[in-house]
Each structure stands twice: as C-alpha cells, then as structure tokens.
CSV table of C-alpha atoms in Angstrom, one decimal:
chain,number,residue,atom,x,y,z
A,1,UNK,CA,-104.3,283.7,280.5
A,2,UNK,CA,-105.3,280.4,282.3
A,3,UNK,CA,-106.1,278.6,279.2
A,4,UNK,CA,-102.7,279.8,278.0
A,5,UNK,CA,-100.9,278.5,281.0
A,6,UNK,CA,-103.3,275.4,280.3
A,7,UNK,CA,-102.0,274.8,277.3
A,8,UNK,CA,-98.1,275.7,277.7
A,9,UNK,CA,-98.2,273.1,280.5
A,10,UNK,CA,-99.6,270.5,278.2
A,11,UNK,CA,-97.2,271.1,275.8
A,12,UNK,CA,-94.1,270.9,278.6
A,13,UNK,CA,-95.9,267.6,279.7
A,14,UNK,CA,-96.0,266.1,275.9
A,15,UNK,CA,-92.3,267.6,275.5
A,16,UNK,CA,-91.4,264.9,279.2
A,17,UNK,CA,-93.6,261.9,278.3
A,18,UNK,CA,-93.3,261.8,274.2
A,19,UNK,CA,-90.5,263.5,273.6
A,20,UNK,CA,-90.7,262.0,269.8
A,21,UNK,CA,-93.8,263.1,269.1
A,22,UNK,CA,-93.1,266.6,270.8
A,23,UNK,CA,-90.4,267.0,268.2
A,24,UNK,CA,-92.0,265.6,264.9
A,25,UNK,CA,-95.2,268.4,266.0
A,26,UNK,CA,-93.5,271.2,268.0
A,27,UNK,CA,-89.9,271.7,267.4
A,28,UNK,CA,-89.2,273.8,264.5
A,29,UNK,CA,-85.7,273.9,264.6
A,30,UNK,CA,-84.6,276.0,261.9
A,31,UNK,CA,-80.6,275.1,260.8
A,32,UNK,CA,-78.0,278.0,260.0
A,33,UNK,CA,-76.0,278.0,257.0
A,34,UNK,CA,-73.1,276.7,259.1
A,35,UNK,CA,-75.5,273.6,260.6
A,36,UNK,CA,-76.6,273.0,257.0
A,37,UNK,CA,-72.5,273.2,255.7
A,38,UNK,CA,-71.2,270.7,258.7
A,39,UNK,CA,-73.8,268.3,257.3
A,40,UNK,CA,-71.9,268.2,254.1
A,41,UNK,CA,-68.7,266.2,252.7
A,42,UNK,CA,-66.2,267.6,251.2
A,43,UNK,CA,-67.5,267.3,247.3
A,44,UNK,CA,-71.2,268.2,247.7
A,45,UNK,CA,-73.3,270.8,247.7
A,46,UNK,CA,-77.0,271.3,249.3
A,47,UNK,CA,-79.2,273.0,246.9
A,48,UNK,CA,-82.8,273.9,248.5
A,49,UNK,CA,-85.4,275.2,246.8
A,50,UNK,CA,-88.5,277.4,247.4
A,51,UNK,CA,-91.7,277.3,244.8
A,52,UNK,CA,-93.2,280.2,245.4
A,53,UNK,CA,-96.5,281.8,243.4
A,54,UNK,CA,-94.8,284.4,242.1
A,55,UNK,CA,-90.8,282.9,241.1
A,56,UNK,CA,-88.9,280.1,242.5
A,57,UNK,CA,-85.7,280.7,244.8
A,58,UNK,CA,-82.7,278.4,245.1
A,59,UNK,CA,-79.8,277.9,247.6
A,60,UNK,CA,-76.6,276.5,247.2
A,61,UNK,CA,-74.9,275.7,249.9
A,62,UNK,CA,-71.0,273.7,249.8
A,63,UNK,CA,-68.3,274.1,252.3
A,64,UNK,CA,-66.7,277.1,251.1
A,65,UNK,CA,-69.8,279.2,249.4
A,66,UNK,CA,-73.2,280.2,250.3
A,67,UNK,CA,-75.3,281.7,247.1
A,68,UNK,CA,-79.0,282.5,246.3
A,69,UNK,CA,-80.7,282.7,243.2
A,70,UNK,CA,-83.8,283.5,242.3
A,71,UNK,CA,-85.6,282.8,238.9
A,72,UNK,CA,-89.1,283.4,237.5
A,73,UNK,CA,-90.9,279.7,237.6
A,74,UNK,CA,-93.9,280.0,239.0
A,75,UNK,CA,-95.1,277.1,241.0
A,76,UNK,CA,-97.7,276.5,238.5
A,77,UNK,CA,-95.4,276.4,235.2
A,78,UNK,CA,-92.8,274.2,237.7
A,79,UNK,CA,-96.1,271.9,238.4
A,80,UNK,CA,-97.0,271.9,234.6
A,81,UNK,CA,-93.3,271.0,233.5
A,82,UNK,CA,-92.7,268.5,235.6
A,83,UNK,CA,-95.6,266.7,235.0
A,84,UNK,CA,-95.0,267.2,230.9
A,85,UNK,CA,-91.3,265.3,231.8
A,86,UNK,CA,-92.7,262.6,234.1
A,87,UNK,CA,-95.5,261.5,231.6
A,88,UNK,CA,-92.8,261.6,228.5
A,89,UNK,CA,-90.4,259.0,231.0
A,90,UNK,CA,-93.5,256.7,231.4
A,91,UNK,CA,-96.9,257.4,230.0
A,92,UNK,CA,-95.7,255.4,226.9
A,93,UNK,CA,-94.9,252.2,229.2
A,94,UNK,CA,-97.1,252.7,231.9
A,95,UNK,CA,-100.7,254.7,230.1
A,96,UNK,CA,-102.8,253.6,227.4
A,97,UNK,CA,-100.4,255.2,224.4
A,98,UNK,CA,-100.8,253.1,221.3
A,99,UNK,CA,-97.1,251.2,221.1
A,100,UNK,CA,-96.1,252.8,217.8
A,101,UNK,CA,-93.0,254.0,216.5
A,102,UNK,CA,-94.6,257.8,215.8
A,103,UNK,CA,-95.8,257.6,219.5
A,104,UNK,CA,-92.4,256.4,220.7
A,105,UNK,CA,-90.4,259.3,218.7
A,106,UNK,CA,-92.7,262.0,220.1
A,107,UNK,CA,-92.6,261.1,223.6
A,108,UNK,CA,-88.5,260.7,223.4
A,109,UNK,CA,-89.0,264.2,221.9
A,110,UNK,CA,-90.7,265.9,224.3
A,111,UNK,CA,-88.4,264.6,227.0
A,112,UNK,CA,-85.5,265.9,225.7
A,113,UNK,CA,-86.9,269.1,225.7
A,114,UNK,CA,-88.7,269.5,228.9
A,115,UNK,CA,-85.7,267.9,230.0
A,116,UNK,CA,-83.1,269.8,228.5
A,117,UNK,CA,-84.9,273.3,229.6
A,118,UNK,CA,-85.8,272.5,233.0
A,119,UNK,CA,-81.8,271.4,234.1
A,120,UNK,CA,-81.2,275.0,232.0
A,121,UNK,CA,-83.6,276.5,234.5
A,122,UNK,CA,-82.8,274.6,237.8
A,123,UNK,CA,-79.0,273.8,237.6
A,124,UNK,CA,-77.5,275.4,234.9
A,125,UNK,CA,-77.4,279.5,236.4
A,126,UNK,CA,-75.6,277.6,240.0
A,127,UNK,CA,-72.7,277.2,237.7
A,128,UNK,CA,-69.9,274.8,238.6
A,129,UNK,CA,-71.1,272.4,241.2
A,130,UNK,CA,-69.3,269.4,242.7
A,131,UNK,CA,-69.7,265.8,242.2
A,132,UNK,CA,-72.2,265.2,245.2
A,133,UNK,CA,-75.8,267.3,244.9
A,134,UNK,CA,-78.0,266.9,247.9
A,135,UNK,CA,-81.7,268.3,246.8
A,136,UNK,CA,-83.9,269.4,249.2
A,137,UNK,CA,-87.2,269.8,246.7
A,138,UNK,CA,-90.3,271.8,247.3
A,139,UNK,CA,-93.8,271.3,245.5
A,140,UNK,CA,-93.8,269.5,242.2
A,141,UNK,CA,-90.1,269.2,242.1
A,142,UNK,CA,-90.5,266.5,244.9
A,143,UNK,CA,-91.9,264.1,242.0
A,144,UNK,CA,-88.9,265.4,239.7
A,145,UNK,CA,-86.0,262.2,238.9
A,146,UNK,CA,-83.0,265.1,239.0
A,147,UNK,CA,-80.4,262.7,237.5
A,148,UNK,CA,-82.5,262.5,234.2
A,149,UNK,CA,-82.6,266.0,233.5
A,150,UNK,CA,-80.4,266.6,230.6
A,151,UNK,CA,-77.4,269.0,229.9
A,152,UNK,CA,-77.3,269.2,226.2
A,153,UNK,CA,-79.5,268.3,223.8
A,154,UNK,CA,-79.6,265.1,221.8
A,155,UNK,CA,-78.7,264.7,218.3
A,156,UNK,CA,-81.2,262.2,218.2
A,157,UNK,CA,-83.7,261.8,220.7
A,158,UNK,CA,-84.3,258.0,220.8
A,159,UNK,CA,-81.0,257.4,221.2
A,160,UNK,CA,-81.5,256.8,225.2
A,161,UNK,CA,-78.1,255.2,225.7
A,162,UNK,CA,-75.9,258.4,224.0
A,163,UNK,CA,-77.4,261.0,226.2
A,164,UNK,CA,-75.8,263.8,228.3
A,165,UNK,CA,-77.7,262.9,231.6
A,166,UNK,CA,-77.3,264.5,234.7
A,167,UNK,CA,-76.4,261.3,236.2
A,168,UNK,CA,-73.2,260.9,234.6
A,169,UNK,CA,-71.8,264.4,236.6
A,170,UNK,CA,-73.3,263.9,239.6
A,171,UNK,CA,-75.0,261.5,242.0
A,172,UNK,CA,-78.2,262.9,243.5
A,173,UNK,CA,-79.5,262.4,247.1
A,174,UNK,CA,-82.6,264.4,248.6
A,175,UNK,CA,-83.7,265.6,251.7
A,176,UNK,CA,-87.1,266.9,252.9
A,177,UNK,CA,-84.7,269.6,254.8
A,178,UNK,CA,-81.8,270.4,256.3
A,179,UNK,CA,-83.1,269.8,259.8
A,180,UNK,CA,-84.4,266.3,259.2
A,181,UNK,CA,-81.3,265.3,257.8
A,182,UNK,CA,-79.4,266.4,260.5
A,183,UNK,CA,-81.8,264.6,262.7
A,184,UNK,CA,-81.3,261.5,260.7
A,185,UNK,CA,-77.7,261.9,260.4
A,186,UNK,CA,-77.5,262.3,264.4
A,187,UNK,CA,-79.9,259.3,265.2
A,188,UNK,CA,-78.2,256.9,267.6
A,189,UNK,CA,-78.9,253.2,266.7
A,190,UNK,CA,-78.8,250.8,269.6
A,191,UNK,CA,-76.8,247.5,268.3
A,192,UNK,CA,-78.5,245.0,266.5
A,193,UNK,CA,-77.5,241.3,265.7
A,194,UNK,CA,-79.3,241.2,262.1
A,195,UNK,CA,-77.7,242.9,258.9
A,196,UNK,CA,-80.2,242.3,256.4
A,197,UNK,CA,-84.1,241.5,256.6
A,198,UNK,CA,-85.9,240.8,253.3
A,199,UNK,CA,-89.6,240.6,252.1
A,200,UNK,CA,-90.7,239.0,249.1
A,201,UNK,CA,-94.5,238.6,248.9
A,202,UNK,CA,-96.3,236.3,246.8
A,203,UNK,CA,-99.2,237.4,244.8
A,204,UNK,CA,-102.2,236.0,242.6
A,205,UNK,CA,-103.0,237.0,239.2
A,206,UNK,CA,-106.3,238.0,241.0
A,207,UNK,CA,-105.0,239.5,243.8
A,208,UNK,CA,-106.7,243.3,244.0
A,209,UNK,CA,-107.3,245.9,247.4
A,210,UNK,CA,-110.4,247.8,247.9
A,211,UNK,CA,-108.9,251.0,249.7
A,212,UNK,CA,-111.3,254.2,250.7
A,213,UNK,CA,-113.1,253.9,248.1
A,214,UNK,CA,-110.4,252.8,245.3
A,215,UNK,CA,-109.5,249.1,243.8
A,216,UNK,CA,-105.9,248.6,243.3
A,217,UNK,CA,-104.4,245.3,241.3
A,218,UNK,CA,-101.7,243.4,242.7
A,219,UNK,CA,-100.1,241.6,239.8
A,220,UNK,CA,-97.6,238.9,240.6
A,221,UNK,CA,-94.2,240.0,240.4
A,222,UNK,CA,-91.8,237.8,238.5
A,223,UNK,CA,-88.6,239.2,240.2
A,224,UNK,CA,-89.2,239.9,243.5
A,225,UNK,CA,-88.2,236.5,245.1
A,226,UNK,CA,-85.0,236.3,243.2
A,227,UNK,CA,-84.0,239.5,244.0
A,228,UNK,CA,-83.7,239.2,247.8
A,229,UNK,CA,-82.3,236.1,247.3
A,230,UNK,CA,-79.3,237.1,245.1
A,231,UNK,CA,-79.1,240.3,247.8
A,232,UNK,CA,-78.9,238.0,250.7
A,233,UNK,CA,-76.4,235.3,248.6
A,234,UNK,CA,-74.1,238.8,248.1
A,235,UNK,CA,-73.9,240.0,251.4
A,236,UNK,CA,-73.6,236.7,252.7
A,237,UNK,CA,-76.1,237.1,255.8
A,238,UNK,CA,-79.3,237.6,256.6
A,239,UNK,CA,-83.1,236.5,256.8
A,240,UNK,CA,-85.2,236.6,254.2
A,241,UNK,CA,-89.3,235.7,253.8
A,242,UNK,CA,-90.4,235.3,250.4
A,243,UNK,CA,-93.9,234.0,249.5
A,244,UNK,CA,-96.5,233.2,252.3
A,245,UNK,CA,-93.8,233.8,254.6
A,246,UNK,CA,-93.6,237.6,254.2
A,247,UNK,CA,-96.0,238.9,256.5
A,248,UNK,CA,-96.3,242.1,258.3
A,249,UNK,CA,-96.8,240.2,261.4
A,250,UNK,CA,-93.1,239.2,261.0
A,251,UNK,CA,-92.2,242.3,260.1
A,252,UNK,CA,-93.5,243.9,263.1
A,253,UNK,CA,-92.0,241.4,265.2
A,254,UNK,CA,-88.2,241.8,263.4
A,255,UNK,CA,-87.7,244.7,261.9
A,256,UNK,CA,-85.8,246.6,264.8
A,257,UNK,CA,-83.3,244.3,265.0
A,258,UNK,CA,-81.8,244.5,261.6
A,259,UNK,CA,-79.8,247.3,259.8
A,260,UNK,CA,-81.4,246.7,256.1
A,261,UNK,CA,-84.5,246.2,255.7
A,262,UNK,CA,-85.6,245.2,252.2
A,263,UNK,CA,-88.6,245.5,250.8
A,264,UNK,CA,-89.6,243.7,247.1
A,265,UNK,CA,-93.4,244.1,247.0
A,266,UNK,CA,-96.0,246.6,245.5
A,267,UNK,CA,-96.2,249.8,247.3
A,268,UNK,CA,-99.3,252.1,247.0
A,269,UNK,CA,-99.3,256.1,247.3
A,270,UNK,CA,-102.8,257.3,248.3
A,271,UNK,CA,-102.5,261.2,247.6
A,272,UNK,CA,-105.6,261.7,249.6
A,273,UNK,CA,-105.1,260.1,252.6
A,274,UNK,CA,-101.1,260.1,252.9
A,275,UNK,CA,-101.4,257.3,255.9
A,276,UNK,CA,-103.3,255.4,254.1
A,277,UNK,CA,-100.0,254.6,251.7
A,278,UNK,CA,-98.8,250.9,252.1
A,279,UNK,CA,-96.7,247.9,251.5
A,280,UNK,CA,-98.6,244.8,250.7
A,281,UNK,CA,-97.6,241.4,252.5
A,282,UNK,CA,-99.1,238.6,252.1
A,283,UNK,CA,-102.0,237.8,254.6
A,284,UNK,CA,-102.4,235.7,257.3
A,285,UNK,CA,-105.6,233.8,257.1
A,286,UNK,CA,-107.6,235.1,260.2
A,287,UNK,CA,-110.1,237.8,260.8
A,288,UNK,CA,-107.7,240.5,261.1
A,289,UNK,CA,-106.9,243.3,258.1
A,290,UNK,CA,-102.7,242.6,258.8
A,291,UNK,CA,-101.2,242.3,255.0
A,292,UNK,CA,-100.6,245.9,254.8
A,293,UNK,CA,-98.6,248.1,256.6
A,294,UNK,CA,-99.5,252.0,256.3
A,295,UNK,CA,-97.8,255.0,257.0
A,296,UNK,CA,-99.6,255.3,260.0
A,297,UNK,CA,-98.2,251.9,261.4
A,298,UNK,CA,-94.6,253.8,261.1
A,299,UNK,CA,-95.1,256.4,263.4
A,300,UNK,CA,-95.7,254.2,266.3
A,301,UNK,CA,-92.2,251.7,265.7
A,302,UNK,CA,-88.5,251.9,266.2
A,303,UNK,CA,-86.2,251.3,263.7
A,304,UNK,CA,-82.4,250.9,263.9
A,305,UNK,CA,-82.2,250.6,260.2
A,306,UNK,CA,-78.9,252.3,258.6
A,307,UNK,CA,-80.9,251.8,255.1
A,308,UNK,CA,-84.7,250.9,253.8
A,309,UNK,CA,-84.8,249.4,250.8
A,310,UNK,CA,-88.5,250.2,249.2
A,311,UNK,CA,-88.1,248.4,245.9
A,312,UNK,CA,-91.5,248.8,244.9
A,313,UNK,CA,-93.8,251.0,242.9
A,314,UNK,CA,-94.5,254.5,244.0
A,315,UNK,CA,-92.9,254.8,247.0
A,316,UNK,CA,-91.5,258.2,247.3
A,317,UNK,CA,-94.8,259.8,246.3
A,318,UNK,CA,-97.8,261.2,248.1
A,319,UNK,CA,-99.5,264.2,249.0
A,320,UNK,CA,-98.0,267.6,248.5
A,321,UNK,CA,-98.3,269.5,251.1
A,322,UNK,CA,-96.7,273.6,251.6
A,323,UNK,CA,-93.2,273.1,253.4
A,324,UNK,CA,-93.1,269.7,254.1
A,325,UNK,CA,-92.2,267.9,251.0
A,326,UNK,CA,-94.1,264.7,250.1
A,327,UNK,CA,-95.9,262.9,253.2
A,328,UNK,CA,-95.3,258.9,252.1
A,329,UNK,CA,-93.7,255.8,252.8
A,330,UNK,CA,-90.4,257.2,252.5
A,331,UNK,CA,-91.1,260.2,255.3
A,332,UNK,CA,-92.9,257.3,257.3
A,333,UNK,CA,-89.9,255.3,257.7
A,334,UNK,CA,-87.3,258.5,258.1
A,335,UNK,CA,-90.0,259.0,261.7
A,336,UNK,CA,-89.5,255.5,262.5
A,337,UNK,CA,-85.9,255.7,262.5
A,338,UNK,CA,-83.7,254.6,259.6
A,339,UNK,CA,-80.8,256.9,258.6
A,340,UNK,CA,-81.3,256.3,254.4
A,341,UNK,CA,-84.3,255.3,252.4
A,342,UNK,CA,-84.4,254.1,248.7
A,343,UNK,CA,-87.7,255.0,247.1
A,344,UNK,CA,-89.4,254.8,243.7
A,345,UNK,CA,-91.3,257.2,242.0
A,346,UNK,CA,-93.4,255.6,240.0
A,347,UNK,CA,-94.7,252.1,238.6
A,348,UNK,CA,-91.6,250.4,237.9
A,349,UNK,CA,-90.5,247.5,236.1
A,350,UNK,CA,-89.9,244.4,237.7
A,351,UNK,CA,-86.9,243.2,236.2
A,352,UNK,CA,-85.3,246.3,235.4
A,353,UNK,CA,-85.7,246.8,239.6
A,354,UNK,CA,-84.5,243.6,240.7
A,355,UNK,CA,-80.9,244.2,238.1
A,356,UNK,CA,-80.9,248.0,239.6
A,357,UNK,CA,-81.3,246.8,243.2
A,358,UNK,CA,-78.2,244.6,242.8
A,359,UNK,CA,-75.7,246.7,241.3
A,360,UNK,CA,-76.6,249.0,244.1
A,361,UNK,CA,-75.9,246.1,246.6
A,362,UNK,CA,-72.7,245.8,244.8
A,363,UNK,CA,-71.5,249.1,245.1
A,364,UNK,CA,-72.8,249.0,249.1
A,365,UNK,CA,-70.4,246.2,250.0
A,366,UNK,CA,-67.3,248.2,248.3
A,367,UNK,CA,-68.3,250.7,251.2
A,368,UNK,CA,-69.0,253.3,248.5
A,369,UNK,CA,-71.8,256.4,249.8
A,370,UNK,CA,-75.0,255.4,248.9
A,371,UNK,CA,-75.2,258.5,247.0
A,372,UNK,CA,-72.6,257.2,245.2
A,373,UNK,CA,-73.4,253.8,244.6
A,374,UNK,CA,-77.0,254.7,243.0
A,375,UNK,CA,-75.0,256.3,240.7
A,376,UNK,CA,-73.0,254.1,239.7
A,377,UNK,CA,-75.4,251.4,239.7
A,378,UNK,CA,-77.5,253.2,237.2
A,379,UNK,CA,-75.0,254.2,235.0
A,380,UNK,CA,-73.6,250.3,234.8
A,381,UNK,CA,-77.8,249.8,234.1
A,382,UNK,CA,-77.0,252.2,231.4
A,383,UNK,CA,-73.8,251.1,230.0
A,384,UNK,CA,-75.0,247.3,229.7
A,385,UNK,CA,-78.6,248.2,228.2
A,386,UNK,CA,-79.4,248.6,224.6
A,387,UNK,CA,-80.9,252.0,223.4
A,388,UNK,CA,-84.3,250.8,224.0
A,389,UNK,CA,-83.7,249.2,228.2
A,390,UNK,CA,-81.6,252.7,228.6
A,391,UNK,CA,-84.6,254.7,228.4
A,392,UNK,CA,-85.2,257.2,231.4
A,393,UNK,CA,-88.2,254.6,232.4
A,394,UNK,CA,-86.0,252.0,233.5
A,395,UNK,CA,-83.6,253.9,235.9
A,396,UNK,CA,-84.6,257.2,237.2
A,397,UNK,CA,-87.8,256.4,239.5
A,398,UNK,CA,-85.4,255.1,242.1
C-alpha cells in the first residue's frame, strides 16, 4: 500500500511539473463518437480501423451516421497485401528490377490488382462516403498511400494517366487517432513573427552516415534548393537556408518562431530504433555530432508550426508498434507541436517532389484545406504528366 501511495504521488507530481510529458505517457483519453464527429467538417467522414489476428474491423464515422463493419483480413494477409502494392508502386524505380518492358507490364499488373481488391475490401462495403476521408490506420495499413487504391479496374494497366484512382473522389488525411487529433486541433499557438522557415541542405556525391550499425548514402539532391526558393518567391515571405547554411543549429535556434517549417533534405526511418529517425543538415565543422536531428531531439522542443513540411524520403514510416500507429518523424513533430504534417512514404523522386511541393503551396495560399490542396496538387501532377511521370511512384508517397 505504501509503495502504491509512493507511486500515485509520483505520478500527481509528474502530472504538476511536466504536464506534457504526463499526457503523451499517462492520459489515455478515450474520445466518444460525439468528440470524434465535432472534429469533423461538414463533407468528411473518419474511418478507423482495427487489424486484429483474427479479422479486421472498421468505423465510419460523419456527422449524421455512426457504422461498424467488420471483415475477415487478418492482419497477416492485410501485412502481405500491402507490401505486394507498395513494392508494385516502387520496387521497379527504387529495387534492383531489370528496366525492361516485360518487368514494367507485370509490376503495373500486379498493382492494379492488389490495388483494385484491397479498395474492394477496405472502402468499397462503407458505401457512399463524402468527399473528405480522414484515416486513422492500424498495423500495415499505416504504410498504405489510400489515394492510390483503385476503384475499377484498368483496361490497360500501363496506362497510369487513365486510371480510376481513389484520389480523384476523395482527398485523404490520416490520423494516428481521434484523441491526438483533437489534441492537435485544440493546440494553442503563441504568436509568431515568421511565416515560413526553409532548409535546403547541400550534400556530396560521397556523403554517407554510419548509424547503429547501418551505412546510409546521402546523394546530392538536384531539387531541393530550388524548391524552397520558388516556395518562399510564392508566398512572398520568409527565411530560407540552403546549402552550408542549413544547419540544425539554426533550426534549433528558429524554428518556434515560424508557422511553416519546410524541410527539403533526406530523411531516414530506422524501424529498430524509432528515435533514431532523422533529418540530415549539413554539419558544422566542430567536434560535436549536430547535422542530424532525431526523433528524440522532438520531444524536448516547442513548436508553433500550423504545418511541417517533410519533403524528404521516408518520413512517415517507422516502427509498427500495437495501437499507436507508426512511431517516426511525422509523430515526433505532432509532440513537438505543429497542427499538420506532410510526410513521405518512401524514397521519392527529387523532381517529381519539388513540382508536388509547389502545386501544394499553390493551393495553400487560395486558403484551400490542406486535405484538399494535396489533392488537388496531385491530380494537376497527374493531369500535366505523360503516362509514364503519372505512375503511382511519383505522387502517392506524400
């Protein structure tokens, strides 16, 4: 009973002194279906999912309904299909697949499929839904790009600019739950006198990380520069450090006092270590380790960010774990503060990224929903593309 008391006390004392850290560890707050709905506008629905063992159950939730389905999924056959559609978007472009027009056709064929049969599964028995989907994923469907599911099936499968995506009916946002997003949704920003702070880091053909154990390349990227240059020259404000400028010193030192924050660099996931994830910088010649900035550096800073941009590779992934989505960059930042975060899922191409990122600026400074300017953004990618450029590859990871 003492050591009860004990502890109770100590948890009372944590809840006075680090009320932050109190909630990220100890308040589960579990939201109502009328929490979850107030959440919502007026044309979009929340549709959570559980992966279980033995069948997978989905909720819809809008303004006016409240259903639950359940179908038979497992989470291993969910784990197995996803990763059959994510390595027919980009094993061809990113994996040693021999660049041949046999190897091309098949891969475009068995996205279509898995494509085709896993909206069938996921979407298709919610029936009519509107415009708006917010996803909260569980498990493997975390490391699922929704918006390229398909809803009928191609005539031709190569064909990448003809087909029925998901995109073009809905724009897709996620949420690791309904309670963090209320959370972010409720955060009050202090004022701050900077709109936009970019990061563009220079790199050397050389350039490679030895982390834990594992050596990562950091290729130069051809884009990066440009891009937060045309971002800044379209919203007309804001600071931007590109080259040996863009350290994580400086980021440390501003970040707080701008409300997007832009990031053009490589990203790492480690699905091992989740706070070992980074953004690279570039260094500052000393005896200090200071050109990356892990997850762990997040939990420890206050941001009054309205939007992270993290155009980089592999962003939004990490490590699975049971009920709490995927532990990354992405989460890290949500703790730190800001309201929105735009993540990648995989290795993605530099140019196609820095043309993405501006359409979505674009669509930001009509005050459009961010939901709803990633849409658009990507179906303008789409429209403007060639068969080849309108491949899945190029404009789902984000």
């Amino acid at each position: 009973t003492n050591k009860r008391d004990e502890y109770n006390n100590f948890i009372k004392k944590l809840e006075q002194d680090y009320p932050e850290y109190h909630q990220i560890k100890y308040d589960i707050r579990l939201l109502s279906v009328e929490q979850s709905r107030a959440l919502l506008a007026p044309d979009q629905a929340l549709i959570s999912f559980f992966v279980g063992e033995q069948g997978t159950y989905i909720f819809k939730i809008s303004k006016d309904d409240f259903q639950a389905f359940a179908i038979p999924l497992t989470s291993t056959q969910i784990l197995a299909k996803v990763a059959t559609l994510r390595a027919s978007i980009y094993d061809y472009y990113l994996n040693n697949v021999e660049k041949t027009d046999a190897n091309y056709r098949s891969t475009a064929e068995t996205y279509a499929a898995t494509a085709l049969e896993l909206y069938q599964s996921l979407l298709q028995p919610l029936g009519n839904l509107p415009r708006r989907l917010l996803i909260v994923p569980d498990g493997a469907l975390s490391l699922l790009p929704f918006d390229a599911l398909l809803t009928e099936k191609p005539a031709d499968p190569t064909l990448f600019k003809g087909h029925a995506y998901l995109l073009l009916k809905h724009s897709i946002s996620y949420s690791y739950s309904a309670t963090l997003l209320q959370e972010m949704q409720q955060k009050k920003h202090r004022p701050t006198d900077g709109v936009f702070l970019g990061f563009a880091p220079r790199f050397s053909a050389d350039a490679n990380v030895n982390i834990r154990g594992k050596r990562y390349s950091l290729a130069p990227l051809a884009s990066n520069e440009p891009e937060v240059t045309q971002v800044r020259s379209l919203l007309r404000t804001g600071d931007i450090f590109v080259g040996t400028q863009a350290t994580e010193e400086r980021f440390q030192e501003l970040a707080s006092n701008f409300r997007i924050i832009h990031f053009a660099t490589h990203g790492i996931a480690n699905n091992e270590f989740p706070d070992y994830s980074l953004l690279a910088f570039s260094p500052i010649e000393d005896t200090i380790e200071n050109e990356f900035l892990y997850v762990s550096d997040l939990y420890n800073m206050q941001l009054n960010a309205d939007l992270v941009v993290l155009s980089a590779c592999e962003t939004g992934i990490g490590k699975m774990a049971r009920g709490e989505g995927i532990m990354s960059l992405a989460r890290g930042f949500s703790f730190a503060g800001a309201k929105s975060i735009f993540t990648t899922l995989w290795s993605v191409n530099d140019q196609a990224t820095a043309n993405m990122v501006l359409l979505f600026y674009e669509r930001i400074q009509q005050a459009q929903a961010k939901d709803l300017a990633l849409q658009d953004a990507k179906i303008k990618f789409i429209e403007a593309a060639n068969n080849e450029v309108a491949h899945p590859f190029f404009w789902s990871p984000y």
